[in-house]
Amino acid sequence: ADECASEGEARHVFTHQVWNMHLYSLQVSADTAAPEGWQFFTLEEMQRLTIPTAMKASLRIARERLQRI
């Protein structure tokens, strides 16, 4: 990655389990291919994704990061 940055932490509580997540962002050049099994999205494409509640903190941070670029 051209740049990797810690973006903070998020916590999601299920009825029987707690997830403490460390969130990171990666910035790569536009011509970088996503690793096998992964996919890169533009900000516009991200707006159309269905995201589970547990992952919404990471989506919010991704949106904020993309808007700063």
Coordinates of C-alpha atoms in Angstrom, one line a residue:
A1 CA 0.0 0.0 0.0
D2 CA 1.2 3.5 -0.6
E3 CA -0.2 4.6 2.8
C4 CA -1.6 2.7 5.7
A5 CA -3.1 4.6 8.7
S6 CA -4.8 3.7 11.9
E7 CA -8.3 5.2 11.9
G8 CA -9.3 4.3 15.4
E9 CA -11.4 1.7 17.1
A10 CA -15.0 0.6 17.0
R11 CA -17.0 -1.7 19.2
H12 CA -20.1 -3.7 18.4
V13 CA -22.1 -5.6 21.0
F14 CA -24.1 -8.6 20.0
T15 CA -26.4 -10.3 22.5
H16 CA -23.7 -12.9 23.2
Q17 CA -20.5 -11.5 21.9
V18 CA -18.5 -8.2 21.9
W19 CA -16.3 -7.2 18.9
N20 CA -13.5 -4.7 19.6
M21 CA -12.3 -3.7 16.1
H22 CA -9.2 -1.8 15.1
L23 CA -9.9 0.2 11.9
Y24 CA -7.2 1.0 9.3
S25 CA -7.3 2.7 5.9
L26 CA -5.1 2.0 2.9
Q27 CA -4.5 4.4 0.1
V28 CA -3.2 3.0 -3.1
S29 CA -2.7 4.4 -6.6
A30 CA -5.7 4.2 -8.9
D31 CA -4.0 1.6 -11.1
T32 CA -3.4 -0.8 -8.2
A33 CA -5.2 -4.1 -8.6
A34 CA -7.1 -5.4 -5.5
P35 CA -5.7 -8.6 -4.0
E36 CA -7.3 -11.9 -5.1
G37 CA -10.7 -12.2 -3.4
W38 CA -10.9 -8.5 -2.5
Q39 CA -12.5 -5.6 -4.3
F40 CA -11.9 -1.8 -4.2
F41 CA -14.9 0.6 -4.3
T42 CA -15.2 4.2 -5.2
L43 CA -17.1 6.5 -2.8
E44 CA -20.1 6.4 -5.2
E45 CA -20.1 2.6 -5.3
M46 CA -19.9 2.4 -1.5
Q47 CA -23.1 4.5 -1.2
R48 CA -25.0 1.6 -2.9
L49 CA -23.6 -1.2 -0.7
T50 CA -25.6 -3.0 1.9
I51 CA -23.5 -3.0 5.1
P52 CA -24.1 -5.1 8.3
T53 CA -24.6 -2.9 11.4
A54 CA -21.4 -4.2 12.9
M55 CA -19.4 -2.8 10.0
K56 CA -21.1 0.6 9.8
A57 CA -18.3 2.3 11.8
S58 CA -15.7 1.2 9.3
L59 CA -17.9 2.4 6.4
R60 CA -18.3 5.8 8.1
I61 CA -14.5 6.1 8.5
A62 CA -14.0 5.0 4.9
R63 CA -16.4 7.6 3.6
E64 CA -14.7 10.4 5.7
R65 CA -11.3 9.3 4.5
L66 CA -12.3 9.3 0.8
Q67 CA -13.9 12.7 1.1
R68 CA -10.5 14.1 2.4
I69 CA -8.6 12.9 -0.7

